[in-house]
CSV table of C-alpha atoms in Angstrom, one decimal:
chain,number,residue,atom,x,y,z
A,25,MET,CA,206.0,-82.8,-114.9
A,26,SER,CA,207.9,-85.3,-117.1
A,27,PHE,CA,206.7,-88.1,-114.8
A,28,PHE,CA,203.1,-87.3,-115.6
A,29,LYS,CA,204.0,-87.0,-119.3
A,30,LYS,CA,205.6,-90.4,-119.3
A,31,LEU,CA,202.6,-91.8,-117.4
A,32,PHE,CA,199.9,-90.4,-119.7
A,33,ASN,CA,201.8,-90.7,-123.0
A,34,SER,CA,201.5,-94.4,-123.5
A,35,PRO,CA,203.1,-96.2,-126.5
A,36,LYS,CA,199.6,-96.9,-127.8
A,37,ASP,CA,199.1,-93.2,-128.2
A,38,LYS,CA,202.3,-92.8,-130.1
A,39,GLU,CA,201.4,-95.7,-132.4
A,40,THR,CA,197.9,-94.1,-133.1
A,41,LYS,CA,199.5,-90.7,-133.8
A,42,GLU,CA,202.0,-92.4,-136.2
A,43,GLN,CA,199.2,-94.2,-138.0
A,44,ASN,CA,197.2,-91.0,-138.4
A,45,LEU,CA,200.3,-89.2,-139.8
A,46,ASP,CA,200.7,-92.1,-142.3
A,47,LEU,CA,197.1,-91.8,-143.3
A,48,GLU,CA,197.3,-88.0,-143.7
A,49,SER,CA,200.2,-88.4,-146.2
A,50,LEU,CA,198.1,-90.7,-148.5
A,51,PRO,CA,195.9,-89.4,-151.3
A,52,LEU,CA,192.2,-89.2,-150.6
A,53,ASP,CA,191.3,-92.2,-152.8
A,54,GLN,CA,193.7,-94.5,-150.8
A,55,ILE,CA,192.4,-93.3,-147.5
A,56,PHE,CA,188.8,-93.8,-148.6
A,57,VAL,CA,189.6,-97.3,-150.0
A,58,ARG,CA,191.4,-98.4,-146.8
A,59,ASN,CA,188.4,-97.2,-144.6
A,60,PHE,CA,185.8,-98.5,-147.0
A,61,ILE,CA,187.3,-102.0,-147.0
A,62,LYS,CA,187.7,-101.9,-143.2
A,63,ASN,CA,184.0,-101.3,-143.0
A,64,ASN,CA,183.3,-104.4,-145.1
A,65,GLY,CA,182.6,-102.5,-148.4
A,66,LYS,CA,183.3,-104.1,-151.8
A,67,PHE,CA,184.5,-101.9,-154.7
A,68,LEU,CA,185.4,-102.4,-158.3
A,69,TYR,CA,187.7,-99.8,-160.0
A,70,CYS,CA,186.7,-99.0,-163.5
A,71,THR,CA,188.5,-96.9,-166.2
A,72,THR,CA,185.8,-97.1,-168.9
A,73,LEU,CA,182.1,-97.2,-169.0
A,74,GLU,CA,182.3,-100.6,-170.6
A,75,GLU,CA,184.1,-101.8,-167.5
A,76,VAL,CA,181.3,-100.3,-165.3
A,77,THR,CA,178.7,-102.2,-167.3
A,78,GLU,CA,180.8,-105.5,-167.2
A,79,ASN,CA,181.3,-105.2,-163.5
A,80,LEU,CA,177.6,-104.4,-162.9
A,81,ALA,CA,176.7,-107.6,-164.9
A,82,LYS,CA,179.1,-109.6,-162.8
A,83,ILE,CA,177.6,-108.3,-159.5
A,84,ILE,CA,174.1,-109.1,-160.8
A,85,GLN,CA,175.2,-112.6,-161.9
A,86,GLU,CA,177.1,-113.3,-158.6
A,87,ASN,CA,173.9,-112.5,-156.6
A,88,SER,CA,171.4,-114.1,-159.0
A,89,TRP,CA,169.4,-110.9,-159.3
A,90,ASP,CA,167.0,-110.4,-162.2
A,91,THR,CA,165.5,-107.0,-161.3
A,92,LEU,CA,167.1,-103.7,-160.1
A,93,ILE,CA,165.7,-100.5,-158.9
A,94,CYS,CA,167.1,-97.6,-160.8
A,95,ASN,CA,165.6,-94.1,-160.7
A,96,ASP,CA,168.5,-92.3,-162.3
A,97,SER,CA,168.1,-91.8,-166.1
A,98,ASP,CA,171.9,-91.6,-166.6
A,99,LEU,CA,172.5,-94.9,-164.8
A,100,PHE,CA,169.5,-96.5,-166.5
A,101,LYS,CA,171.5,-96.2,-169.8
A,102,LEU,CA,174.2,-98.5,-168.2
A,103,THR,CA,171.6,-101.2,-167.6
A,104,LYS,CA,170.1,-101.3,-171.1
A,105,THR,CA,172.6,-103.8,-172.5
A,106,LEU,CA,172.0,-106.2,-169.6
A,107,THR,CA,169.4,-108.8,-169.5
A,108,LEU,CA,167.5,-107.7,-166.5
A,109,LYS,CA,164.4,-105.9,-165.5
A,110,THR,CA,164.5,-102.4,-164.0
A,111,LYS,CA,162.0,-100.6,-161.9
A,112,ASP,CA,162.0,-96.9,-161.0
A,113,THR,CA,159.9,-97.3,-157.8
A,114,PHE,CA,161.4,-98.3,-154.5
A,115,ASP,CA,161.0,-101.9,-153.3
A,116,ASN,CA,163.1,-103.0,-150.3
A,117,ALA,CA,163.2,-106.6,-151.7
A,118,LEU,CA,165.1,-105.6,-154.8
A,119,PRO,CA,168.7,-104.3,-155.1
A,120,PHE,CA,169.1,-100.5,-155.5
A,121,PHE,CA,171.4,-99.1,-158.3
A,122,THR,CA,172.2,-95.5,-157.6
A,123,SER,CA,174.7,-92.7,-157.7
A,124,CYS,CA,175.8,-90.7,-154.6
A,125,GLU,CA,176.8,-87.2,-153.6
A,126,HIS,CA,180.3,-87.8,-152.1
A,127,LEU,CA,182.8,-90.5,-151.0
A,128,ILE,CA,184.1,-89.4,-147.6
A,129,ALA,CA,187.7,-90.5,-147.1
A,130,GLU,CA,188.0,-90.0,-143.3
A,131,ASN,CA,185.6,-92.8,-142.4
A,132,GLY,CA,185.0,-94.6,-145.7
A,133,SER,CA,181.3,-93.6,-145.9
A,134,ILE,CA,179.1,-92.7,-148.8
A,135,LEU,CA,176.9,-89.6,-148.7
A,136,PHE,CA,173.4,-89.6,-150.3
A,137,SER,CA,170.7,-87.0,-150.6
A,138,SER,CA,167.1,-86.7,-151.8
A,139,ASN,CA,168.5,-86.6,-155.3
A,140,GLN,CA,169.2,-90.4,-155.0
A,141,LEU,CA,166.9,-91.4,-152.1
A,142,LYS,CA,163.9,-89.2,-152.8
A,143,GLU,CA,161.8,-89.1,-149.6
A,144,CYS,CA,162.9,-92.5,-148.3
A,145,LYS,CA,165.2,-93.1,-145.4
A,146,ILE,CA,168.2,-95.4,-146.0
A,147,SER,CA,166.9,-97.8,-143.4
A,148,GLU,CA,163.6,-98.3,-145.4
A,149,LEU,CA,165.5,-99.3,-148.6
A,150,SER,CA,166.9,-102.6,-149.8
A,151,ASP,CA,169.8,-104.2,-147.9
A,152,ASN,CA,171.6,-104.4,-151.3
A,153,PHE,CA,173.0,-101.3,-152.9
A,154,ILE,CA,175.1,-100.9,-156.0
A,155,VAL,CA,176.6,-97.4,-156.1
A,156,TYR,CA,178.1,-95.7,-159.1
A,157,ALA,CA,180.6,-93.0,-158.2
A,158,THR,CA,183.5,-91.2,-159.8
A,159,THR,CA,186.9,-90.3,-158.4
A,160,SER,CA,186.0,-86.6,-158.6
A,161,GLN,CA,183.5,-87.2,-155.7
A,162,PHE,CA,186.2,-87.8,-153.1
A,163,VAL,CA,186.2,-85.4,-150.2
A,164,LYS,CA,188.3,-85.6,-147.0
A,165,THR,CA,185.8,-85.0,-144.2
A,166,ASN,CA,182.0,-85.0,-143.5
A,167,GLY,CA,182.3,-81.2,-143.3
A,168,ASP,CA,183.8,-81.0,-146.8
A,169,SER,CA,181.0,-83.2,-148.2
A,170,LEU,CA,178.3,-80.8,-146.8
A,171,THR,CA,180.2,-77.8,-148.1
A,172,GLY,CA,180.4,-79.5,-151.5
A,173,ILE,CA,176.6,-80.0,-151.5
A,174,LYS,CA,176.0,-76.4,-150.5
A,175,THR,CA,178.4,-75.2,-153.3
A,176,ARG,CA,177.1,-77.5,-155.9
A,177,TYR,CA,173.4,-76.8,-155.4
A,178,LEU,CA,173.6,-73.2,-154.3
A,179,GLY,CA,170.1,-72.0,-153.5
A,180,ASN,CA,168.4,-75.4,-154.0
A,181,ILE,CA,170.1,-77.7,-151.4
A,182,PRO,CA,168.7,-81.2,-151.4
A,183,SER,CA,167.1,-82.6,-148.3
A,184,ASN,CA,167.4,-86.1,-146.8
A,185,ILE,CA,171.2,-86.0,-146.5
A,186,SER,CA,172.4,-89.3,-145.1
A,187,ALA,CA,175.4,-91.6,-145.2
A,188,ILE,CA,176.1,-95.3,-145.2
A,189,LYS,CA,179.3,-96.2,-143.2
A,190,ASN,CA,178.8,-99.9,-142.4
A,191,TYR,CA,178.6,-102.3,-145.3
A,192,ASN,CA,177.6,-105.4,-143.4
A,193,PRO,CA,173.9,-105.5,-142.6
A,194,ASN,CA,174.4,-108.6,-140.4
A,195,SER,CA,177.0,-106.9,-138.2
A,196,LYS,CA,176.4,-107.2,-134.4
A,197,GLU,CA,179.0,-104.6,-133.6
A,198,ILE,CA,177.5,-102.1,-131.1
A,199,ASP,CA,179.0,-98.7,-131.3
A,200,PHE,CA,177.6,-96.2,-128.8
A,201,MET,CA,177.9,-93.3,-131.3
A,202,ASN,CA,175.8,-95.2,-133.9
A,203,TYR,CA,173.2,-96.6,-131.5
A,204,GLY,CA,169.9,-96.9,-133.4
A,205,ASN,CA,171.5,-96.3,-136.8
A,206,THR,CA,170.2,-99.0,-139.1
A,207,ASN,CA,171.9,-97.7,-142.3
A,208,ALA,CA,174.1,-100.8,-142.7
A,209,LYS,CA,173.9,-102.1,-146.3
A,210,ASN,CA,175.5,-104.8,-148.4
A,211,LEU,CA,177.1,-102.4,-150.8
A,212,TYR,CA,179.1,-102.7,-154.0
A,213,LEU,CA,180.8,-99.5,-155.2
A,214,LEU,CA,181.5,-99.1,-159.0
A,215,LEU,CA,184.3,-96.5,-158.9
A,216,PHE,CA,184.8,-94.8,-162.2
A,217,GLU,CA,188.1,-92.9,-162.9
A,218,ASP,CA,187.1,-89.5,-164.3
A,219,LEU,CA,190.1,-87.4,-163.5
């Protein structure tokens, strides 16, 4: 029996188990950031709303954008001090400034619903997303995010629940589990500390 155990318990398995234990001991925000960056995401940590606006301006300037899509009235207030045009109708040629439902730590993905996307599929939207999220939106797993939506909206659960996990639209990586998934986006995350 111990012969088979030695044969099938390779050192690689031990290393993977040790890495998973290390990840489990970290806080959710650190696990998310590690996975988010691994997936080519870009994030800016903000402690004030002024920082959020400043970082938004820097993102816009870096990419030479002059128009944003923003269909969230609360986020629209953040764009008022900036010298750019905003539209509230979707146009896949323009960057999309939006909020999200949850930040999922286990895989670094961001969950959206019809509250942000309306009836559009993520694949139909712009390749450029700027997402505003708060630290209170961290959840550990996909299941926790769906439970959070169910709890938050009770009898009025939003439709069109989708996630973005890959933040490089030009990626040629082929993963059998994601075959046909065209949700990859060039995504900036403005993460606001609200706890």
